[in-house]
Short mmCIF file of C-alpha atoms and ligand atoms in Angstrom, two decimals:
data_model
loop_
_atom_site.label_atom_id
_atom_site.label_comp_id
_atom_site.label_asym_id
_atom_site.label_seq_id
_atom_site.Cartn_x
_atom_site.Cartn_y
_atom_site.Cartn_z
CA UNK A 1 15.41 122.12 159.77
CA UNK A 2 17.85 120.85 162.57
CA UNK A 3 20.13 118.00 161.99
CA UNK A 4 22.29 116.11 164.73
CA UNK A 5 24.73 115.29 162.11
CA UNK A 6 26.78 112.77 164.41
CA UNK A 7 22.95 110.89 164.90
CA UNK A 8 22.24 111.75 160.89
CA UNK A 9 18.61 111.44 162.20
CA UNK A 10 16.11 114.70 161.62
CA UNK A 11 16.26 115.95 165.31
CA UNK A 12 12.81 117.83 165.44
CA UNK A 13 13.90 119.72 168.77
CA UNK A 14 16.99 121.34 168.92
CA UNK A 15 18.65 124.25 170.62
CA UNK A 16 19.39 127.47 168.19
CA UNK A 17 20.76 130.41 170.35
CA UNK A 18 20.55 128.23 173.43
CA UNK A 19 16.54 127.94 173.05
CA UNK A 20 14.78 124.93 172.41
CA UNK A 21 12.68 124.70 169.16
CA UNK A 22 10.67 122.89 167.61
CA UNK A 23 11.81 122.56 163.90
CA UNK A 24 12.30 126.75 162.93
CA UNK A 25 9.73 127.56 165.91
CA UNK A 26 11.66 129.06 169.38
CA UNK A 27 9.47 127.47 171.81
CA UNK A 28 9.03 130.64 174.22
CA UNK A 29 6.85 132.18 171.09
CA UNK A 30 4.30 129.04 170.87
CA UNK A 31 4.05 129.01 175.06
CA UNK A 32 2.95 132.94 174.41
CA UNK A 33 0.77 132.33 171.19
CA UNK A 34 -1.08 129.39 172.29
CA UNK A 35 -0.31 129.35 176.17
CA UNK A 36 0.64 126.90 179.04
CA UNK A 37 0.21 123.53 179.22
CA UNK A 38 0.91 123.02 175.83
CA UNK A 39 1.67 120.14 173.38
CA UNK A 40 4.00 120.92 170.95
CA UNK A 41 4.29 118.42 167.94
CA UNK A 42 7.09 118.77 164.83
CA UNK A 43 5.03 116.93 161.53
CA UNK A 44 8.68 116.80 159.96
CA UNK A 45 9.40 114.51 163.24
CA UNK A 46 5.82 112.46 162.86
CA UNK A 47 6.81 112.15 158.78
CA UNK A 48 10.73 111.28 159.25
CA UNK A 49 9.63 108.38 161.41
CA UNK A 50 6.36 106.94 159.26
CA UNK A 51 8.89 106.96 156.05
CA UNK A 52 11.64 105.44 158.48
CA UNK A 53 8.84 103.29 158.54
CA UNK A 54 7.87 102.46 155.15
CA UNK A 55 11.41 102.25 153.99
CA UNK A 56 12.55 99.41 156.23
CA UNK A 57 9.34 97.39 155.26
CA UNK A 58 9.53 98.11 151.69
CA UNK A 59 11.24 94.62 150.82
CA UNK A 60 8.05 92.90 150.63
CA UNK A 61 4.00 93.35 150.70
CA UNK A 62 3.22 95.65 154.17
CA UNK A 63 1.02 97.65 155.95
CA UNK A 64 2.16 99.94 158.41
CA UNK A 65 -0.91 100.68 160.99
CA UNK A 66 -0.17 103.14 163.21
CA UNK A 67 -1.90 103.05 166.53
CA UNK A 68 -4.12 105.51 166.85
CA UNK A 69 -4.04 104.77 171.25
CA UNK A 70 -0.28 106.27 170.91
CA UNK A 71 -2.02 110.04 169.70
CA UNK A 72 -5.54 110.10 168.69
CA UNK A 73 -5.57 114.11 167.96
CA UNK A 74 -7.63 114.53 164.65
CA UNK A 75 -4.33 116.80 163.11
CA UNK A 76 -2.04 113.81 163.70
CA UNK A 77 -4.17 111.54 162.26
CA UNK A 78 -4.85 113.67 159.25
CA UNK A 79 -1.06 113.64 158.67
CA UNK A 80 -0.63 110.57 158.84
CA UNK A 81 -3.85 109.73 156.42
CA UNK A 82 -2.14 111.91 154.28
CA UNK A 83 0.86 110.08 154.03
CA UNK A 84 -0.65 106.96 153.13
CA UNK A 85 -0.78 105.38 156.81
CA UNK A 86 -3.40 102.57 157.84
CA UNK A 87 -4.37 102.49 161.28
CA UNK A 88 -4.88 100.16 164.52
CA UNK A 89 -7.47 101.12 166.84
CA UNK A 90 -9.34 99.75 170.09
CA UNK A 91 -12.85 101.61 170.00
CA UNK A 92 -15.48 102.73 167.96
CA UNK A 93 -14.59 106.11 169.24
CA UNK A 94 -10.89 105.82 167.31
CA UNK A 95 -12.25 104.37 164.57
CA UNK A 96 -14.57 107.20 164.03
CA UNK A 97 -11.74 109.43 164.79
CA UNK A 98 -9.61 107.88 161.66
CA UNK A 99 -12.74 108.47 159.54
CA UNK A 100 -13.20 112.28 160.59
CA UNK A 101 -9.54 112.68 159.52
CA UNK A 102 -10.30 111.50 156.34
CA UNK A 103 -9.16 107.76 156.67
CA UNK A 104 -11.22 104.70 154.79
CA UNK A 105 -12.58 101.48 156.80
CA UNK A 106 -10.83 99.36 154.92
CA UNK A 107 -7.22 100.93 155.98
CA UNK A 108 -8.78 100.26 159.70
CA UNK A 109 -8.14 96.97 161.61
CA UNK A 110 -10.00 96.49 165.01
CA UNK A 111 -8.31 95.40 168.19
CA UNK A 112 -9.37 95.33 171.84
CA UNK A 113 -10.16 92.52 174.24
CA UNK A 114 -13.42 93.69 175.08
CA UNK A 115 -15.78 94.74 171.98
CA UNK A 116 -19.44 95.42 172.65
CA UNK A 117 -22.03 94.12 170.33
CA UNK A 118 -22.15 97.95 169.80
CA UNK A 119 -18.76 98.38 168.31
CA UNK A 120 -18.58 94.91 166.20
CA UNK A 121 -21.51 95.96 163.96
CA UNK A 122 -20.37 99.69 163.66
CA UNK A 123 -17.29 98.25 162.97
CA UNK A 124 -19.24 95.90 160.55
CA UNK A 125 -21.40 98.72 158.90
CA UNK A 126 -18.49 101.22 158.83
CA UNK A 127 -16.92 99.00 156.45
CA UNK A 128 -13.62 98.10 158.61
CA UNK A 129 -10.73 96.49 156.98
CA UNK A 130 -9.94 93.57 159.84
CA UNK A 131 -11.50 92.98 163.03
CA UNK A 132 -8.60 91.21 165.53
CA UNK A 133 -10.71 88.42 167.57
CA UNK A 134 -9.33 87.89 170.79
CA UNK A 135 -10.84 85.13 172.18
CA UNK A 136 -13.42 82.48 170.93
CA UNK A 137 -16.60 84.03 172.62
CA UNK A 138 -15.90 86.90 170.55
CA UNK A 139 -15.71 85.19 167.77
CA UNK A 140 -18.83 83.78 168.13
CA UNK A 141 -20.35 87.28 168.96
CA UNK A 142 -18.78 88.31 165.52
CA UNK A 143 -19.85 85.66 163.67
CA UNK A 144 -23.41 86.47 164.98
CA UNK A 145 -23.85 90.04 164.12
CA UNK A 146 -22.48 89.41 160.38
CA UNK A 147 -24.96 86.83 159.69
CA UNK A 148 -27.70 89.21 161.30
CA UNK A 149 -26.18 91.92 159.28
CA UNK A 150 -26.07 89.39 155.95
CA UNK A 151 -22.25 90.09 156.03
CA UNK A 152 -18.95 88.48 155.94
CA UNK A 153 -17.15 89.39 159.14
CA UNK A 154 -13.03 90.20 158.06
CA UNK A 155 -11.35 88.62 161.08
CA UNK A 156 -7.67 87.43 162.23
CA UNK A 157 -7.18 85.94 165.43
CA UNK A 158 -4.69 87.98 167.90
CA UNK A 159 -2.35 85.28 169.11
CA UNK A 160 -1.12 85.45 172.48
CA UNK A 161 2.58 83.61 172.25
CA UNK A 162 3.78 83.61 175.67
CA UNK A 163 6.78 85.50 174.78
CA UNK A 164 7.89 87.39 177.41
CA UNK A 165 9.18 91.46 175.88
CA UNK A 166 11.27 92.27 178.63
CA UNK A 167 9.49 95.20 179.30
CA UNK A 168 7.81 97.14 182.15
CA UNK A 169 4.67 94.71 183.35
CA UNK A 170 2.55 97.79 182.95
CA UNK A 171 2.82 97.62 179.45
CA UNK A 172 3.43 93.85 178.59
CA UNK A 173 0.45 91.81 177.03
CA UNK A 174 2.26 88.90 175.56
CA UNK A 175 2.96 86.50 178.23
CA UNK A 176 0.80 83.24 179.47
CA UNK A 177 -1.57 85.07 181.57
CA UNK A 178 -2.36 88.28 180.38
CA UNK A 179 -5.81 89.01 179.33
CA UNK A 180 -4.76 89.58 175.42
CA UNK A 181 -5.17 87.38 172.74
CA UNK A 182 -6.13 83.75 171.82
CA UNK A 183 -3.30 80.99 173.64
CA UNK A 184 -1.15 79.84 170.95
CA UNK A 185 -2.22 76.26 172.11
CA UNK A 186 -5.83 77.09 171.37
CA UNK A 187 -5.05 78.52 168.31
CA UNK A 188 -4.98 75.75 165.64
CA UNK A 189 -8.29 74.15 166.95
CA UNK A 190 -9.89 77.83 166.92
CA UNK A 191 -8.74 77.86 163.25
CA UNK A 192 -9.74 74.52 162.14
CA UNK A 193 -13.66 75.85 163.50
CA UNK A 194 -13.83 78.89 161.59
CA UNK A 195 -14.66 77.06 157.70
CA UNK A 196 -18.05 76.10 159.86
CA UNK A 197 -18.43 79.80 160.86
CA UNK A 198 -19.45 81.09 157.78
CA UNK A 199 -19.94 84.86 158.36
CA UNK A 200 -16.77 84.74 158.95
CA UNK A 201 -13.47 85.47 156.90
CA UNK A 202 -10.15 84.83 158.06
CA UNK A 203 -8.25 87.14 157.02
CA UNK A 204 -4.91 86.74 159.54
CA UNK A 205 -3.27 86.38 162.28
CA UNK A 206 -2.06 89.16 164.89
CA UNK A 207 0.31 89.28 167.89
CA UNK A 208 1.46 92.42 169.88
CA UNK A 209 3.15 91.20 172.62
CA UNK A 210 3.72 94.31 174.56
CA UNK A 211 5.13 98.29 174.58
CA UNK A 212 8.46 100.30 174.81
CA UNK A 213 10.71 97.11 173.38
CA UNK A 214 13.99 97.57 173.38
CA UNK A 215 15.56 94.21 171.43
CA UNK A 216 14.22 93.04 168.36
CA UNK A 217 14.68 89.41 169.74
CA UNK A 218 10.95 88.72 171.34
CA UNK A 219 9.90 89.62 168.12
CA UNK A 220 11.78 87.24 166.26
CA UNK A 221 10.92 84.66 169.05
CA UNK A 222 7.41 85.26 168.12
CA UNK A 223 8.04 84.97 164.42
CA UNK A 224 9.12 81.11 165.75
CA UNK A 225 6.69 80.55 167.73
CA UNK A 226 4.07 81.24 165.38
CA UNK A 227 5.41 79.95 161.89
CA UNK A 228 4.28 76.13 162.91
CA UNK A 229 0.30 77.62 163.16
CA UNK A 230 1.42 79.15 159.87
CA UNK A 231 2.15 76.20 158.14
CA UNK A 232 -0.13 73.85 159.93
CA UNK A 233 -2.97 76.53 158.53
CA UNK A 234 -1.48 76.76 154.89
CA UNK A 235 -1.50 72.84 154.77
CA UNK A 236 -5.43 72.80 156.04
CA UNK A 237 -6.13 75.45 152.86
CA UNK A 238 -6.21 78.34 155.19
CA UNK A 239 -4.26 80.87 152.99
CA UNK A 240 -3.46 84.06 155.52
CA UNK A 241 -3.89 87.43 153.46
CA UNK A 242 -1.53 89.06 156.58
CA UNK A 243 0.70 87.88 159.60
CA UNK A 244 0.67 91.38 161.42
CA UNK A 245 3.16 91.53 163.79
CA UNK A 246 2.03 93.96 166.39
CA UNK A 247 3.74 97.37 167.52
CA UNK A 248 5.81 97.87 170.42
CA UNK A 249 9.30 99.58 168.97
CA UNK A 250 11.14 101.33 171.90
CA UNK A 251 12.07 104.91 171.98
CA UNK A 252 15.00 106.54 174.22
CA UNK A 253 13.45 108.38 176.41
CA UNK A 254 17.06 108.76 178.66
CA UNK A 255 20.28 109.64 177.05
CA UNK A 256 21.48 105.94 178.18
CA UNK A 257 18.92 104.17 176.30
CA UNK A 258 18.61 103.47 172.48
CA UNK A 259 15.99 103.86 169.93
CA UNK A 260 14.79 100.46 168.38
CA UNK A 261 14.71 101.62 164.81
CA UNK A 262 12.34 100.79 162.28
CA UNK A 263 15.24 99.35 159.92
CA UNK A 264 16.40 97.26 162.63
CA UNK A 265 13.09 95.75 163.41
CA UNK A 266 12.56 94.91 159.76
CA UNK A 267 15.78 93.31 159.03
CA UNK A 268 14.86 91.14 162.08
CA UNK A 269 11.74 90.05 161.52
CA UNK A 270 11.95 89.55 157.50
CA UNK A 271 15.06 87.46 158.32
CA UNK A 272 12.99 85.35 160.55
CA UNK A 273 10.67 84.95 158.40
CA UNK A 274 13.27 84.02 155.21
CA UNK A 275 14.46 81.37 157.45
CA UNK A 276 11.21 80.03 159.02
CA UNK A 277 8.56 80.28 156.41
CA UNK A 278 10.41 80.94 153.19
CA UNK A 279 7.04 80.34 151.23
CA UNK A 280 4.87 82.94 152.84
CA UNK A 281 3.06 84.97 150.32
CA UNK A 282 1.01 86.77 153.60
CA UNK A 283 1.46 90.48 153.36
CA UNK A 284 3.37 91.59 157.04
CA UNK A 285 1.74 94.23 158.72
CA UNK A 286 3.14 96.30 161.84
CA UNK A 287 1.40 98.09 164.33
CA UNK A 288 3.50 100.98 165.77
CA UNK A 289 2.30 103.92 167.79
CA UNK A 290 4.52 105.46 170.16
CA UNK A 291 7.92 105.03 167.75
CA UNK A 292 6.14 107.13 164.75
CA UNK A 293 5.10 110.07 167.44
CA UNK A 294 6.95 109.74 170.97
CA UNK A 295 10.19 111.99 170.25
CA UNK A 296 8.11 114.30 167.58
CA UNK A 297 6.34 115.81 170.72
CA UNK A 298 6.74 117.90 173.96
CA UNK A 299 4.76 119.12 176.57
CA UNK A 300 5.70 122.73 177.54
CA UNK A 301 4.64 124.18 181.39
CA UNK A 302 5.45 126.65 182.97
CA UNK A 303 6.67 126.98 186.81
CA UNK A 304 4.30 128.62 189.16
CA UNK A 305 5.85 128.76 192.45
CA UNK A 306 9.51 127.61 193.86
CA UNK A 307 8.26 126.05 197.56
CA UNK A 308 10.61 124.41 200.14
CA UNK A 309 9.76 121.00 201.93
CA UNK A 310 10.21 120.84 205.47
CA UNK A 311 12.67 118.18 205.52
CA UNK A 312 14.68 120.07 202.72
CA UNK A 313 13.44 118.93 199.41
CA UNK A 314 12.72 121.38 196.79
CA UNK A 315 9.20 121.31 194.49
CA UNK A 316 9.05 123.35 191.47
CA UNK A 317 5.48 123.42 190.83
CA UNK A 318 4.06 123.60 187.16
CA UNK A 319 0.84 124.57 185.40
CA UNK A 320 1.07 120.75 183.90
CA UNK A 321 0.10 117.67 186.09
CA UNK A 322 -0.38 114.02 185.88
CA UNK A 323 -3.89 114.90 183.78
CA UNK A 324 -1.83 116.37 181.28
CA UNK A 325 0.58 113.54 180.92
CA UNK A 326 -0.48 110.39 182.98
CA UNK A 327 2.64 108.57 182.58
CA UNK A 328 4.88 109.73 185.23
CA UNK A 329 2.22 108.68 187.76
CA UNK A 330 0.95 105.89 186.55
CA UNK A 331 4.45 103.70 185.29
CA UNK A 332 6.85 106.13 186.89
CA UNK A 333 8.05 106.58 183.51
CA UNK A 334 10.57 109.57 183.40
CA UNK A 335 10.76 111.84 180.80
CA UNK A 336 13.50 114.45 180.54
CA UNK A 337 12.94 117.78 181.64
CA UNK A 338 14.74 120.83 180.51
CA UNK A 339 14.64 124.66 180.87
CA UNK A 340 13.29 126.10 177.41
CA UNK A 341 15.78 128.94 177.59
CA UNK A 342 19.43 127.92 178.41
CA UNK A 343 19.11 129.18 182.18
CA UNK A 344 22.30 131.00 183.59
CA UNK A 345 22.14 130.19 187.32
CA UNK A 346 23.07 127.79 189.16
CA UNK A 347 21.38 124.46 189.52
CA UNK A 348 19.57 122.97 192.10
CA UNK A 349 17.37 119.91 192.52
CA UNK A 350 13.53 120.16 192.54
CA UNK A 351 10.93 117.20 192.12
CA UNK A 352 8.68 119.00 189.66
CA UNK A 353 5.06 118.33 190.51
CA UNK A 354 1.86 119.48 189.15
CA UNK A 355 -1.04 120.42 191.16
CA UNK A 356 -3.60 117.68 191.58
CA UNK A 357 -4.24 116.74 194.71
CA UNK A 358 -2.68 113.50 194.33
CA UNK A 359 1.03 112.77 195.77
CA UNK A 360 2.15 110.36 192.84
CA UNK A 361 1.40 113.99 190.59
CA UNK A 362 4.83 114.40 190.28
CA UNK A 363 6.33 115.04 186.31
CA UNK A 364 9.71 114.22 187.53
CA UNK A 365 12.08 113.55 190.91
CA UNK A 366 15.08 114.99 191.61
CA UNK A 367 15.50 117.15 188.29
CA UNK A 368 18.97 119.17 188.33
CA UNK A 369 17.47 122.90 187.30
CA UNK A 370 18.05 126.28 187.89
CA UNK A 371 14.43 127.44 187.90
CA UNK A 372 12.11 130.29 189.24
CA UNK A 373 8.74 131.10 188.90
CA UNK A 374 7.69 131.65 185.09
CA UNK A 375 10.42 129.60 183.80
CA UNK A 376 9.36 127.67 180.82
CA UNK A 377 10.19 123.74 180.48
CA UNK A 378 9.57 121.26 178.30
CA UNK A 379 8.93 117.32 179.21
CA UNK A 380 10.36 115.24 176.26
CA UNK A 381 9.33 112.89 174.25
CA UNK A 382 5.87 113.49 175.41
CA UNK A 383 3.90 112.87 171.50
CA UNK A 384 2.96 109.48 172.60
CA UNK A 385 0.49 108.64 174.88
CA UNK A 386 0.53 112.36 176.47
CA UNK A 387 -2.76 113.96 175.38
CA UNK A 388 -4.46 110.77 174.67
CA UNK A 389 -4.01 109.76 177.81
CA UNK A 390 -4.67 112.83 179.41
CA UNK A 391 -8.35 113.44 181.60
CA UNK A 392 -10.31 116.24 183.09
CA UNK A 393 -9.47 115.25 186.73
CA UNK A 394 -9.70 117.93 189.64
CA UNK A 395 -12.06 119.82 186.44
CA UNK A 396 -9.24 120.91 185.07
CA UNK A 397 -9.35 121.51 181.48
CA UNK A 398 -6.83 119.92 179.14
CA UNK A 399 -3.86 121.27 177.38
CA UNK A 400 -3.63 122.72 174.06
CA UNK A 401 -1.87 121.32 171.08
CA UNK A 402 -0.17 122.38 168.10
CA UNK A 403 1.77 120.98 164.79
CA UNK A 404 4.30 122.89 164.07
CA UNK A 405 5.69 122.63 160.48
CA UNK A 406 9.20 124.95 159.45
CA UNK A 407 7.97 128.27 160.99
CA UNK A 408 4.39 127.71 161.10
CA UNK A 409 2.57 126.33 164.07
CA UNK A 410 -1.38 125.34 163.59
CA UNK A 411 -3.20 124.36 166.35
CA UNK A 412 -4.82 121.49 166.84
CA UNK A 413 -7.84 122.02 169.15
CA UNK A 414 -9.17 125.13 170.67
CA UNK A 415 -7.97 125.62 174.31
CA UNK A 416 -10.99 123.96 176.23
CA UNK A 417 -12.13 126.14 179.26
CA UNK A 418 -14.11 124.76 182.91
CA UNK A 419 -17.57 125.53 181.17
CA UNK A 420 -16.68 122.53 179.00
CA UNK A 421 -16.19 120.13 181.40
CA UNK A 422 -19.79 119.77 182.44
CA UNK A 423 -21.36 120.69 179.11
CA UNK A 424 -22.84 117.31 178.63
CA UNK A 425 -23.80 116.92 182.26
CA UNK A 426 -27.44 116.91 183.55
CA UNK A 427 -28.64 118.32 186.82
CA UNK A 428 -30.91 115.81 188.66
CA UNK A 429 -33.08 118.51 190.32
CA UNK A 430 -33.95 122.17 188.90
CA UNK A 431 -30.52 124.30 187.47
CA UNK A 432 -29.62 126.38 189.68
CA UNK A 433 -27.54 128.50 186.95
CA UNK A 434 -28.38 129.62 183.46
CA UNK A 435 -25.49 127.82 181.51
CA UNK A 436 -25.41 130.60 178.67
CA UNK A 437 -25.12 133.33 181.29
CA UNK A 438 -22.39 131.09 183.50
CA UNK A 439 -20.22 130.70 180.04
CA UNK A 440 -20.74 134.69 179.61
CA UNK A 441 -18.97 135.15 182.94
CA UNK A 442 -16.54 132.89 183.01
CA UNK A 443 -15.31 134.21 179.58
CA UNK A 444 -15.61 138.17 180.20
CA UNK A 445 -13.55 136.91 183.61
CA UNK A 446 -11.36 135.13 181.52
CA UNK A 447 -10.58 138.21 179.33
CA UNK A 448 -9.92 140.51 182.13
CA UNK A 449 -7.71 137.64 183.84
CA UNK A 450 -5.80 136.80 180.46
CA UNK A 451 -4.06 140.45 181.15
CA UNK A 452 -3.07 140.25 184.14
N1 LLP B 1 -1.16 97.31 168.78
C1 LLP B 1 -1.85 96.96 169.87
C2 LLP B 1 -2.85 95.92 169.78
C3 LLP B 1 -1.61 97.63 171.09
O1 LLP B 1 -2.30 97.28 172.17
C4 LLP B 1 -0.64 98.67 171.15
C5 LLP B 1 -0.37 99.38 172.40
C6 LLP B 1 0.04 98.99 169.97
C7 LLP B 1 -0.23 98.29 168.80
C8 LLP B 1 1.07 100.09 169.92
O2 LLP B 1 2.13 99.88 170.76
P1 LLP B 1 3.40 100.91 170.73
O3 LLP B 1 4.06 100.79 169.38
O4 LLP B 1 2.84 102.26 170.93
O5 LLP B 1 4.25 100.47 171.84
N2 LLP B 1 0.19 103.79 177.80
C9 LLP B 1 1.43 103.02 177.76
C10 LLP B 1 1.54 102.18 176.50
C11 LLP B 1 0.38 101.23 176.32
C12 LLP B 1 0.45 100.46 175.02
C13 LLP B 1 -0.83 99.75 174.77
N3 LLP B 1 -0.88 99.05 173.52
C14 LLP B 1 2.59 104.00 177.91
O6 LLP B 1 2.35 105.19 178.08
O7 LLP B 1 3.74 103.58 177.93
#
């Protein structure tokens, strides 16, 4: 295992021999086992950072959830079921996930602004831990389908504080007029209703007030602005079982910019809480997703063709695109990009751009490189929402993933090929192709076209 001694934080890529690899794995060896586009994810990484976790909340009753949204991939989730993780998800469709990897209901709370009557009473049958209500017609939905069910309904109410996270509006939900959560303002009266709703069971109260957060001081802001609800509740008889305090830690996704570490966070918001509701016997839960799996992961692609712009720019284009890893396009989020093998040429610099026929597909602008055609890269800290973000668009398939753990690599999924994309598809008039024969071709075309 690689250490960066100076950071005395496991580093889960490093460079050995001027290659980049993932824990004891040279990266060029999982592109040829497995293949280009390919997630790459270290398990000593995912681990380092769910203990990092569980150490820094230690100090008192916790529950870390991780957020499923940040990497949904059945293999992560395992691993993380396996180290004694509860979980955060927005769907039926995660929460089913969770279960397949061998999580229980109860370790599951519910979140989402939008729940069907659908996914309340799976949610309800399943046996789910918490279900975060974010707004009083849902509650009322909720309350409905328990009694129909002859249940009592687990619920906390997500508060929305108006606390603004300083972070990229894509990505912030906490502030006045965002479509998340119950206003704080509302909140009391909302709580003072629910001993007349009596499939119901309060449970707790939630905030997440937004993603990628770099100080820990909208958190403690939010531990204020919520600790008067506290106490007004606790006076009423409404004893909280859990304040859960959302997700949202930062990662460094630049050399310029820091990690908000787990320890940090803690220290801040147990502090907060020492000093504004010393009483508090509510367990504090956490919600993080991309800080457990962000820097544990990279996306490797390889270059297909060098091709000159008229007006002088230079694209290296890559078997990887905006459906592999969304972000770029979608927040112009940069992630770095680096040669796999230590390249010896000189540099040069290249917009690296995938090929959907879309012009925001672009993985990165104005990357210093010295690149040619099968060069391998790797996109960085690409474990958080990279494949779970990642779609079928222009019908192309998507990427392959892998855990690596010491020397070992496992992969996570089969490689999915075109004949998948419309398996579930119906033609509205008479099939014009036999699918069986279709998948025949394709693969003995496949096999021939795998040597070349
Ligand atoms: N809890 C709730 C209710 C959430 O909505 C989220 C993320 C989390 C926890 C986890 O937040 P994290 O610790 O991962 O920041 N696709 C965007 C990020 C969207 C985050 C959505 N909610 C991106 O690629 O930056």
């Amino acid at each position: 295992m690689t250490r960066n001694l100076s950071a005395d934080r496991l580093q889960p890529f490093a460079r050995i021999g001027g290659v980049l690899h993932c824990e004891e794995v040279d990266l060029r060896e999982a592109a040829r086992a497995f293949g280009t586009p390919l997630y790459v994810y270290s398990r000593a990484g995912i681990l380092e950072r769910w203990h990092a976790y569980e150490a820094a909340f230690a100090g008192r009753p916790h529950r870390i959830h991780y957020a499923v949204k940040a990497n949904s991939t059945l293999g992560i989730l395992e691993l993380l079921v396996e180290a004694g993780a509860c979980f955060d998800v927005v769907s039926a469709g995660e929460i089913l996930r969770v279960l397949a990897a061998g999580g229980q209901p109860e370790q599951i709370v519910f979140s989402g602004v939008g729940k069907t009557r659908r996914d309340i009473a799976l949610a309800l049958l399943l046996g789910v831990g918490c279900i975060n209500a974010e707004s009083i017609p849902e509650l009322e939905r909720i309350e409905r389908i328990a009694a129909s069910l002859g249940r009592r309904a687990p619920v906390a109410l997500r508060i929305n504080p108006n606390v603004d996270a300083h972070v990229d509006e894509h990505v912030a939900t906490g502030v006045g007029d965002s479509k998340f959560g119950i206003d704080i303002r509302d909140a009391f009266s909302v709580c003072r209703q629910l001993p007349q709703m009596r499939a119901l069971e309060l449970k707790g109260l939630s905030v997440h007030i937004g993603s990628q957060i770099r100080s820990v001081e909208p958190y403690r802001e939010t531990v204020r602005i919520l600790a008067p609800l506290v106490r007004q509740l606790e006076a009423l008889g409404l004893m909280l079982e859990h304040l859960d305090l959302g997700g949202g830690a930062g990662v460094a996704y630049r050399a310029s910019e820091t990690t908000l570490e787990p320890q940090n966070l803690a220290s801040a918001l147990y502090a907060e809480l020492d000093r504004e509701l010393p009483e508090l016997k509510a367990r504090v839960d956490v919600e993080p997703g991309r800080s457990i799996v962000a820097a544990a992961g990279v996306l490797l692609t390889q270059v297909e063709f060098i091709k000159r712009g008229r007006f002088g720019r230079s694209f290296a284009v890559v078997d990887a695109s905006m459906t592999e890893l969304l972000r770029p396009a979608l927040y112009g989020a940069y992630h770095k990009i680096e040669e796999v093998e230590t390249p010896e040429g000189p540099r040069e610099v290249f917009d690296v751009v995938g090929s959907v026929c879309e012009s925001t597909d672009c993985l990165g602008h104005g990357r210093s490189l010295a690149v040619k055609e099968g060069t391998l890269l790797a996109l960085r800290t690409a474990g958080a929402y990279g494949m779970s973000m990642a779609s079928n668009y222009n019908s192309r398939p998507l990427p392959m993933e892998v855990l690596v753990s010491g020397n070992r690599m496992t992969p996570l999924r089969r490689r999915q090929t075109e004949a998948d994309l419309f398996a579930d598809e119906l033609l509205a008039g008479e099939a014009r192709a036999d699918a069986g024969v279709l998948r025949a071709t394709l693969f003995k075309a496949l096999d021939i076209a795998q040597k070349i």
